[in-house]
Amino acid sequence: MRTADLLPLAVAVPLLGAVALVIGGRWLPRVATDALATVWAAMDVADLAWLWAGTGDGHSVSWLGGWYPRRGESVGIVLAGDRIGIGLALLTATLVLAVIVYSWRYFEEPPAQHAGTFPALILLFEAGMCGFALTGDLFDAFVFFELMGAVAYALTGYRIEDPRPVQGALIFGIVNSIGAYCSLLGIGLLYARTGELGLAQIGSALQTHRADALEVVAFVFVMTGLLVKAAVVPFHFWLPDAHSVAPTPVCMLLSGVMVELGVYGAARVYWTVFSGPHGIPHPHLRTAFVAAGVLTALVGAVMCWQQRHLKRMLAFSTVGHVGLFLAGMALLTPAGTAGVALYVAAHAGVKAALFGTTGVLLDRHGSVDEHGLHGRGRDLPLAGAMFTLGGLALAGLPPFGTALGKAVTEHAAEGRFPWLSAVFVVVSAATGGAVLRAAARIFGGAGPRPQEHYAGPETTGSGEEPEIRDPQRRIPAPMLAVPAILLCTSLAVGVLPALAGSLARAARQFTDRTAYAAAVQGHAIAPAAAVPDVGWSTEGVALALASTVLAALLAAAAIWGPALAWRGMGTARAALRAAGRSVVLPLRRLHSGHLGDYVSWLVVGVALLLLVMAA
Amino acid sequence: MTILPFLAAGWIFLAGVHGMVTSRNAIHAVGCLAVAQSSTYVLLLAVGFRRGGTAPYFSDTSLRTRVVDPVVQALALTDVVVGATVTALLLGLAMQVRKRHGTVDPDALTGLKG
């Protein structure tokens, strides 16, 4: 078997697994269903790990059904993976395996007659995400995008008997579908211009045309769907609503890897299709997307800090970090891409571990409200330790991979955007600080009990339906073991130089459109750029430590600040309150939970993007 | 090729979006989503249209017959399947919203905010 044959298998294996589970789940006992799902998820991890090893620093290309190109032309569909795409698929598969193990005993009773539904949906979700990461065809990307979207809506509304999940899933579904149809309009325009659907083929056909309005419009439309998936401001409104209501294991996948796939898709499409000589110029794209990334990061950080609903807090922290990923990718350098790849890998482990620990709280206490849970987590020392460690890792504590990825990206930005380091530090400190604050209050009972009432709009997170209904039982071992292992993988990303090195070489491949096009046509060439340096640097460690310390200080100030009675405190408090009224309150009001508002923001976003890209 | 089909597609898309923004009923909003999606059918079929072309189906005609582009028809077909799945799923969710909340008015469904 050739290495390239593993590419279609990465999509086919979970699809077949989903079918087997739906059929087998009807008469197999629950233990057997769970075992079957685990074996299937492990098979896909093995397939992708083999593919990762076999592909090396080049590309694996597979023309489906043997429809090879003839004389440079083809109507076939191609799967093309380099180590960035395969690595992302491998990350997806690993996280899916973790989620399936985590949810062994998570739901009390699966629906009668349909014991295999949940793991089957998870495997379908995996098929969509892996396919999206590995495809080399724009229309195929749309189909996989819709597959993972539709499964994600269903998974979000999985607890169909509760009021909130169905509402969050509906908003999630409508907003994402509009984005997807925008993308399809863009794909239609690109096909009208070039007569091609493959990424590399469209890219080379566009080279012969001079850039005009049609190309810009097509670019904006295609990007819209991807940016909606990536939850970039102002397309991000669906994300916190979906994450605060989805079952915890699903949140681990949504936040850990699905949102990041949006950023990956945007970068892949830009590099392969639009980065050519007559495409969208690099400086233009860099300015626009770095700005969008920074805005997203800041909005995410501010909103994350304001939350008391733990899942919503983690959701906004994802918005913040995705902003950082987008800004790093938009630097359009191999170093920036390598940094983001490391950051994404490590962030997935940390974020999934945090959601997993939140699931333990929900299991014990039927609440994810930071205020209501004050001091009630004291009986869960292990979960508390992991939640705190997760908060520190989110803030960028060395030697976690998040710190390494952040440091490499900051270093890559130094030349053009020296101020970007400050944004990285502030955003990771605010998101990490919010988690540390919640950890100290819930697991340590620190500080006074926070005031109960907030005048503005807010989602509290109390009165959640516990997803499992027997508080007397022991916490299932996988629910604590899986977050611990995920934190360890995040640590491993930071301390294994071999992994960082291969991602650096992969980033060099990823940012070279000629190498990609040549690989799809069947003759590999080596990329021209130098391999970026991705080791730890003194400066990076210093910045990472700074953001960790800042996060701890922010958390301490939030917990004990109100009780202090210094002379300057009155003025400081008044200034904070004024800032809250003029900046934070309007921002929170924008997150109204109203479908019409979110759709309007989407249209505003498309219009803005059109204006900026046409300028 | 005229620009008219593209304008029509844009108009249909915007009509659907306008419906979703002003919708007072989740079922209506899902219907508007289907309207917005049908703009993609118009665009795709317009892209593949050739004046005087017939259906791309060679069983009883010669291979030289002038036909419209079959690729976009395959795309439109896939698009229909995707759209049907998503619409059905969303309508199911809307029904469940009605059962749990007693309303499908987005103005009344603001449990998630801030």
CSV table of C-alpha atoms in Angstrom, one decimal, chain A residues 305-307 313 370-371 374 430 433-438 440-441 446-451 550-564 569 573 576:
chain,number,residue,atom,x,y,z
A,305,TRP,CA,-13.1,38.3,31.6
A,306,GLN,CA,-16.7,39.3,32.1
A,307,GLN,CA,-18.2,35.8,32.2
A,313,MET,CA,-15.9,32.0,29.6
A,370,GLU,CA,-18.5,30.7,39.0
A,371,HIS,CA,-20.5,32.6,41.6
A,374,HIS,CA,-18.0,29.5,45.2
A,430,ALA,CA,-6.8,38.1,30.4
A,433,GLY,CA,-6.6,35.2,34.4
A,434,ALA,CA,-10.3,34.6,34.1
A,435,VAL,CA,-9.8,30.9,34.3
A,436,LEU,CA,-7.5,31.3,37.3
A,437,ARG,CA,-10.0,33.6,39.0
A,438,ALA,CA,-12.7,31.0,38.6
A,440,ALA,CA,-9.5,30.1,43.0
A,441,ARG,CA,-13.1,30.9,43.8
A,446,ALA,CA,-11.0,32.3,47.8
A,447,GLY,CA,-12.2,35.8,48.5
A,448,PRO,CA,-15.6,37.0,49.5
A,449,ARG,CA,-18.6,35.6,47.7
A,450,PRO,CA,-19.1,37.8,44.6
A,451,GLN,CA,-22.2,40.0,44.4
A,550,LEU,CA,0.0,39.2,34.7
A,551,ALA,CA,-2.8,36.6,34.6
A,552,ALA,CA,-2.2,35.6,38.3
A,553,LEU,CA,-2.2,39.3,39.3
A,554,LEU,CA,-5.4,40.0,37.4
A,555,ALA,CA,-7.1,37.0,39.0
A,556,ALA,CA,-5.9,38.1,42.5
A,557,ALA,CA,-7.0,41.7,41.9
A,558,ALA,CA,-10.5,40.4,40.8
A,559,ILE,CA,-10.8,38.3,43.9
A,560,TRP,CA,-9.3,40.4,46.7
A,561,GLY,CA,-9.3,43.8,45.0
A,562,PRO,CA,-12.8,44.9,46.1
A,563,ALA,CA,-11.9,44.2,49.8
A,564,LEU,CA,-8.8,46.3,49.8
A,569,MET,CA,-8.6,52.5,45.6
A,573,ARG,CA,-12.7,51.6,41.3
A,576,LEU,CA,-13.1,50.9,36.3
